Amino acid sequence: MDLIIETNDLVKIYKNKNKDRTKNMTIALNKVNFKIKSGTIFSFLGPNGAGKTTTVRILSCLLKPTEGDARVFGKSVLEDPVGIRSRIGVLTENHGLYERMTVAENLRFFGSFYSIERQQVESRMNELLGYFNLADRKDDKVGTLSKGLKQRAALIKTLIHDPELVFLDEPTAGLDPKASAEFRDYIKALGKTYHKTIFMCTHNLFEAQKLSDMVAIIDKGVIKKIGPPEDLEKQLFEATLFKVIAAKAFPKGIADQLAVDDGLKIIPVSDTELAVYLSKPEETVMPSLVKKLVQLDIPVVQVAKVQHSLEDVYLKLMGGEA
Ligand SMILES: Nc1ncnc2c1ncn2[C@@H]1O[C@H](COP(=O)(O)OP(=O)(O)OP(=O)(O)O)[C@@H](O)[C@H]1O
Ligand SMILES: [Mg+2]
């Protein structure tokens, strides 16, 4: 397995000094372990204060863990921070561009931090400006760009040295729905077309579900679940659920009449709706259930599989509260 990130019992404790000089501490990460394969779009999902940004700061060698270690490209963040930093790009919560400089001036400036030829920075900048449809704003001051365009410029800054691994911390926060959707398309293309590995922190469940190959849900410094989005749904919602809706009220005792298989559990939801939980594969149970509905002459208008979303998973893990 071609691992690009591997953490080993990462712990981060912030020691805070209060005004009254009493010390308290925050355990931001409490033995965090995960592995990310090269080429993955990984979403780190969790509420405010969960420890997402702290994790990014450790993996991008800006912050040392209190305990444990992390390996990026097989190298320890404690031992080879310079080597790791040359191969990663980080889009932080604040874009970090200079508002009074033009887009191109910013990109040249940030490009000069890396050991790449000026000529190469120039050609890469132009290529990225073209790809992200920002070429016509190249000579405009960053302060004059809309938030969506600023975020695109910040993404170009993150990619100027052609990093293999890109960290995006809340990349669509504050963008309107259209700008967010456009930005997501760019992220997807980075992963799928340009084969970058992407580590994205987000609160946005829809975004995580839509984009990611892998999702980790973190809360209070502890990883609650990790896996491909569809597997998380299966892990948390073991039974498959179908709903059956009829045009008029089901007859009394319908649940017993439809109990054609021990792999079925039928629960009336309303007069006209049944919830059908399957503990066996649907193809072995549903045909006989449908046959029975027809035999009973029930005016069925809908038999539909209920797909659990990542939102259902998240809410279940967070104890019902978003
Ligand atoms: N520099 C710091 N000093 C003290 N405590 C900190 C510091 N940075 C973060 N924390 C605390 O550590 C915890 C984790 O914070 P972190 O910023 O990693 O969370 P997050 O998941 O990125 O949250 P958000 O979604 O709000 O960005 C929080 O309780 C936060 O208050
Ligand atoms: Mg954060």
Coordinates of C-alpha atoms and ligand atoms in Angstrom, one line a residue:
M1 CA 0.0 0.0 0.0
D2 CA 1.4 3.4 -1.1
L3 CA 0.9 5.4 2.1
I4 CA 1.3 9.1 2.0
I5 CA 0.3 10.0 5.6
E6 CA 0.4 7.8 8.6
T7 CA -0.1 9.0 12.2
N8 CA 0.9 7.1 15.3
D9 CA -1.0 8.0 18.5
L10 CA -0.9 11.7 17.8
V11 CA -1.5 13.8 20.9
K12 CA -1.5 17.6 21.1
I13 CA -2.1 19.4 24.4
Y14 CA -2.2 23.2 24.4
K15 CA -1.2 24.7 27.7
N16 CA -3.1 28.0 28.2
K17 CA -2.2 30.7 30.7
N18 CA -5.3 32.5 31.9
K19 CA -5.4 36.1 33.0
D20 CA -5.4 35.0 36.7
R21 CA -2.2 33.1 35.9
T22 CA -3.8 29.7 36.6
K23 CA -2.9 27.3 33.9
N24 CA -5.3 25.0 32.2
M25 CA -4.9 22.9 29.1
T26 CA -6.8 21.7 26.1
I27 CA -6.3 18.2 24.8
A28 CA -6.8 19.0 21.1
L29 CA -5.8 15.6 19.9
N30 CA -6.0 12.4 21.9
K31 CA -4.2 9.5 20.3
V32 CA -5.2 10.1 16.7
N33 CA -4.4 7.3 14.2
F34 CA -5.1 7.2 10.5
K35 CA -3.5 6.2 7.3
I36 CA -4.0 7.9 3.9
K37 CA -3.1 6.2 0.6
S38 CA -1.5 8.2 -2.2
G39 CA -4.1 9.7 -4.6
T40 CA -6.9 9.8 -2.1
I41 CA -9.3 12.7 -1.5
F42 CA -9.6 12.6 2.2
S43 CA -12.1 14.6 4.2
F44 CA -11.6 15.4 7.8
L45 CA -15.0 16.2 9.2
G46 CA -15.9 17.5 12.6
P47 CA -17.4 20.3 14.6
N48 CA -15.6 23.5 15.7
G49 CA -12.7 22.8 18.0
A50 CA -12.6 19.1 17.0
G51 CA -8.8 19.2 16.3
K52 CA -8.8 19.4 12.4
T53 CA -6.6 22.4 12.0
T54 CA -4.3 21.2 14.7
T55 CA -3.8 18.0 12.8
V56 CA -3.1 19.9 9.6
R57 CA -0.6 22.0 11.4
I58 CA 1.2 19.0 12.7
L59 CA 1.2 17.2 9.4
S60 CA 2.5 20.3 7.6
C61 CA 5.3 20.6 10.2
L62 CA 4.1 23.9 11.7
L63 CA 3.4 22.5 15.1
K64 CA 5.1 19.7 17.0
P65 CA 2.9 17.0 18.6
T66 CA 3.0 16.7 22.3
E67 CA 3.3 12.9 22.0
G68 CA 3.3 10.5 19.1
D69 CA 4.5 11.0 15.6
A70 CA 3.3 11.3 12.0
R71 CA 4.9 10.2 8.8
V72 CA 4.4 12.1 5.6
F73 CA 5.9 10.6 2.4
G74 CA 7.3 8.0 4.9
K75 CA 9.3 10.7 6.7
S76 CA 8.7 11.7 10.3
V77 CA 7.4 15.2 10.8
L78 CA 9.8 15.4 13.7
E79 CA 12.9 14.4 11.7
D80 CA 12.4 15.9 8.2
P81 CA 10.1 18.9 8.3
V82 CA 12.0 20.8 5.6
G83 CA 11.9 17.8 3.2
I84 CA 8.2 17.3 3.8
R85 CA 7.3 21.0 3.5
S86 CA 8.9 21.2 0.0
R87 CA 6.5 18.5 -1.2
I88 CA 3.2 19.8 0.3
G89 CA 0.9 22.7 -0.3
V90 CA -1.3 24.2 2.4
L91 CA -4.4 26.3 2.0
T92 CA -5.1 27.7 5.4
E93 CA -8.3 29.1 6.9
N94 CA -7.1 32.6 6.0
H95 CA -5.9 32.9 2.4
G96 CA -2.6 34.7 3.3
L97 CA -2.4 36.7 0.1
Y98 CA -1.3 40.3 0.1
E99 CA -4.4 42.4 -0.7
R100 CA -2.4 45.4 -2.1
M101 CA -0.3 43.2 -4.5
T102 CA -1.6 41.9 -7.7
V103 CA -2.4 38.2 -8.2
A104 CA 0.7 37.7 -10.2
E105 CA 2.9 39.6 -7.8
N106 CA 1.6 37.4 -5.0
L107 CA 2.2 34.2 -6.9
R108 CA 5.8 35.3 -7.9
F109 CA 6.5 36.2 -4.3
F110 CA 5.3 33.0 -2.8
G111 CA 6.8 31.0 -5.6
S112 CA 10.2 32.5 -4.7
F113 CA 10.2 30.6 -1.4
Y114 CA 10.7 27.3 -3.1
S115 CA 13.9 26.3 -4.8
I116 CA 12.5 26.5 -8.3
E117 CA 13.7 28.6 -11.2
R118 CA 11.9 32.0 -11.7
Q119 CA 11.1 30.9 -15.2
Q120 CA 9.4 27.8 -13.9
V121 CA 7.4 29.8 -11.4
E122 CA 6.3 32.0 -14.3
S123 CA 5.2 29.2 -16.5
R124 CA 3.5 27.3 -13.7
M125 CA 1.7 30.4 -12.6
N126 CA 0.4 31.0 -16.1
E127 CA -0.7 27.4 -16.5
L128 CA -2.6 27.5 -13.2
L129 CA -4.1 30.9 -13.9
G130 CA -5.4 29.5 -17.2
Y131 CA -6.7 26.3 -15.6
F132 CA -8.5 28.1 -12.8
N133 CA -9.9 30.7 -15.2
L134 CA -8.2 33.6 -13.5
A135 CA -5.8 34.7 -16.2
D136 CA -7.7 37.9 -17.0
R137 CA -7.4 39.0 -13.3
K138 CA -3.7 38.3 -13.1
D139 CA -2.7 42.0 -12.9
D140 CA -5.5 43.1 -10.6
K141 CA -4.9 43.7 -6.9
V142 CA -6.0 40.8 -4.7
G143 CA -8.1 43.3 -2.7
T144 CA -10.3 43.9 -5.7
L145 CA -11.2 40.2 -6.2
S146 CA -14.4 38.6 -5.0
K147 CA -14.1 36.1 -2.2
G148 CA -14.5 33.2 -4.6
L149 CA -11.8 34.5 -6.9
K150 CA -9.5 35.2 -3.9
Q151 CA -9.9 31.6 -2.8
R152 CA -9.0 30.5 -6.3
A153 CA -5.9 32.7 -6.3
A154 CA -5.0 31.2 -2.9
L155 CA -5.4 27.7 -4.3
I156 CA -2.9 28.6 -7.1
K157 CA -0.5 29.9 -4.5
T158 CA -0.8 26.5 -2.7
L159 CA 0.0 24.7 -6.0
I160 CA 2.7 26.9 -7.3
H161 CA 5.5 24.4 -6.5
D162 CA 3.5 21.4 -7.8
P163 CA 3.1 19.7 -4.4
E164 CA 2.1 16.0 -4.3
L165 CA 0.0 16.5 -1.2
V166 CA -2.4 19.4 -0.7
F167 CA -4.0 20.4 2.6
L168 CA -7.2 22.4 2.3
D169 CA -8.6 23.8 5.5
E170 CA -12.3 24.7 5.1
P171 CA -11.7 25.6 1.5
T172 CA -15.3 26.7 0.7
A173 CA -16.1 28.4 4.0
G174 CA -17.7 31.8 3.3
L175 CA -18.2 31.1 -0.5
D176 CA -21.7 31.3 -2.0
P177 CA -23.3 28.1 -3.3
K178 CA -22.2 28.7 -6.9
A179 CA -18.6 29.6 -6.0
S180 CA -18.5 26.6 -3.6
A181 CA -19.7 24.3 -6.3
E182 CA -17.1 25.6 -8.7
F183 CA -14.4 25.3 -6.1
R184 CA -15.4 21.7 -5.4
D185 CA -15.1 20.9 -9.1
Y186 CA -11.5 22.2 -9.0
I187 CA -10.7 20.1 -6.0
K188 CA -12.1 17.1 -7.7
A189 CA -10.1 17.7 -10.8
L190 CA -6.9 18.2 -8.7
G191 CA -7.5 14.7 -7.2
K192 CA -8.8 12.8 -10.2
T193 CA -7.0 14.6 -13.1
Y194 CA -3.8 15.8 -11.5
H195 CA -3.5 12.8 -9.1
K196 CA -2.8 15.0 -6.1
T197 CA -3.5 13.6 -2.7
I198 CA -6.0 15.9 -0.9
F199 CA -6.5 16.3 2.8
M200 CA -9.5 18.6 3.3
C201 CA -10.9 19.8 6.6
T202 CA -14.6 20.6 6.4
H203 CA -17.8 21.1 8.3
N204 CA -19.8 20.5 5.2
L205 CA -21.3 17.1 5.0
F206 CA -22.5 17.4 1.5
E207 CA -19.0 18.4 0.4
A208 CA -17.4 15.5 2.2
Q209 CA -19.9 13.0 0.7
K210 CA -19.6 14.4 -2.8
L211 CA -15.8 14.6 -3.0
S212 CA -14.1 12.1 -0.8
D213 CA -12.8 8.6 -1.2
M214 CA -12.3 8.5 2.6
V215 CA -13.8 10.4 5.4
A216 CA -12.7 10.6 9.0
I217 CA -15.1 12.0 11.6
I218 CA -13.3 13.6 14.5
D219 CA -14.8 15.1 17.7
K220 CA -13.0 16.4 20.7
G221 CA -9.6 15.1 19.5
V222 CA -10.8 11.6 18.9
I223 CA -11.5 9.9 15.6
K224 CA -15.0 8.4 15.8
K225 CA -15.2 6.7 12.4
I226 CA -13.1 6.4 9.4
G227 CA -13.7 4.8 6.0
P228 CA -15.2 5.4 2.5
P229 CA -18.4 7.4 2.9
E230 CA -20.6 4.5 1.8
D231 CA -18.9 2.1 4.3
L232 CA -19.6 4.5 7.2
E233 CA -23.2 4.4 6.3
K234 CA -23.2 0.6 6.3
Q235 CA -21.3 0.4 9.6
L236 CA -23.8 2.6 11.4
F237 CA -27.0 1.5 9.7
E238 CA -26.7 -2.2 9.5
A239 CA -30.2 -3.0 8.3
T240 CA -31.2 -1.9 4.8
L241 CA -34.4 0.2 4.9
F242 CA -37.1 0.4 2.4
K243 CA -40.3 2.4 2.6
V244 CA -43.5 1.2 1.1
I245 CA -46.2 3.8 0.5
A246 CA -49.8 3.0 -0.5
A247 CA -52.5 5.2 -2.0
K248 CA -54.9 4.4 0.9
A249 CA -54.6 3.1 4.4
F250 CA -53.0 -0.4 4.9
P251 CA -55.4 -3.0 6.3
K252 CA -55.1 -3.8 10.0
G253 CA -52.5 -6.4 10.8
I254 CA -50.6 -5.7 7.6
A255 CA -47.2 -6.2 9.3
D256 CA -48.0 -9.8 10.2
Q257 CA -49.5 -10.5 6.8
L258 CA -46.4 -9.2 5.0
A259 CA -44.0 -11.2 7.3
V260 CA -43.1 -13.5 4.4
D261 CA -39.5 -14.0 5.5
D262 CA -37.5 -14.0 8.7
G263 CA -35.2 -11.4 7.1
L264 CA -37.9 -8.8 7.3
K265 CA -39.0 -6.5 10.0
I266 CA -42.0 -4.3 9.2
I267 CA -42.9 -1.2 11.2
P268 CA -45.9 0.9 10.2
V269 CA -44.9 4.6 10.1
S270 CA -48.4 6.0 9.3
D271 CA -51.6 4.6 7.9
T272 CA -50.2 4.7 4.4
E273 CA -46.5 4.1 5.0
L274 CA -44.5 1.1 6.2
A275 CA -40.8 1.0 7.1
V276 CA -39.3 -2.4 6.0
Y277 CA -36.0 -3.3 7.6
L278 CA -34.0 -6.1 5.9
S279 CA -31.4 -8.2 7.6
K280 CA -30.9 -10.3 4.4
P281 CA -29.8 -9.1 1.0
E282 CA -32.6 -7.2 -0.7
E283 CA -32.7 -9.5 -3.8
T284 CA -33.6 -12.5 -1.6
V285 CA -36.4 -10.8 0.3
M286 CA -37.9 -7.9 -1.7
P287 CA -39.4 -9.9 -4.6
S288 CA -41.6 -12.0 -2.2
L289 CA -42.6 -9.0 -0.3
V290 CA -43.7 -7.2 -3.5
K291 CA -45.6 -10.4 -4.6
K292 CA -47.4 -10.5 -1.3
L293 CA -48.4 -6.8 -1.7
V294 CA -49.8 -7.5 -5.1
Q295 CA -51.7 -10.6 -3.8
L296 CA -53.2 -8.5 -1.0
D297 CA -54.3 -6.0 -3.7
I298 CA -52.6 -3.1 -1.9
P299 CA -52.5 0.0 -4.0
V300 CA -48.8 0.6 -3.7
V301 CA -47.5 3.9 -5.1
Q302 CA -43.9 3.6 -4.0
V303 CA -41.4 1.0 -2.9
A304 CA -38.1 2.9 -2.3
K305 CA -34.8 2.1 -0.7
V306 CA -33.8 4.7 1.9
Q307 CA -30.2 5.8 1.4
H308 CA -28.6 7.1 4.5
S309 CA -26.5 10.1 3.9
L310 CA -23.3 11.1 5.5
E311 CA -25.4 13.6 7.4
D312 CA -27.3 10.7 9.1
V313 CA -24.0 9.1 10.0
Y314 CA -22.6 12.3 11.4
L315 CA -25.7 13.1 13.4
K316 CA -25.8 9.6 14.9
L317 CA -22.1 9.9 15.9
M318 CA -22.6 13.4 17.4
G319 CA -25.5 12.2 19.5
G320 CA -28.3 13.7 17.3
E321 CA -27.0 17.2 17.4
A322 CA -25.3 18.9 14.4
Ligands
LIG1 N1 -2.9 27.9 19.8 C1 -3.7 27.4 20.6 N2 -3.7 27.6 21.9 C2 -4.6 27.0 22.8 N3 -5.6 26.2 22.4 C3 -5.7 26.0 21.0 C4 -4.8 26.6 20.1 N4 -5.2 26.2 18.8 C5 -6.3 25.4 19.0 N5 -6.6 25.3 20.3 C6 -7.7 24.5 20.9 O1 -7.6 23.2 20.5 C7 -8.9 22.6 20.1 C8 -8.8 22.2 18.7 O2 -8.7 23.3 17.8 P1 -8.6 23.2 16.2 O3 -8.4 24.6 15.8 O4 -7.6 22.2 15.9 O5 -10.1 22.7 15.9 P2 -10.8 22.7 14.4 O6 -11.4 21.3 14.3 O7 -9.9 23.1 13.4 O8 -12.0 23.7 14.7 P3 -12.7 24.8 13.6 O9 -13.7 23.9 12.9 O10 -13.3 25.7 14.5 O11 -11.6 25.3 12.7 C9 -9.9 23.7 20.4 O12 -10.4 23.4 21.7 C10 -9.1 25.0 20.4 O13 -9.7 25.9 21.2
MG2 MG -10.0 24.7 12.0

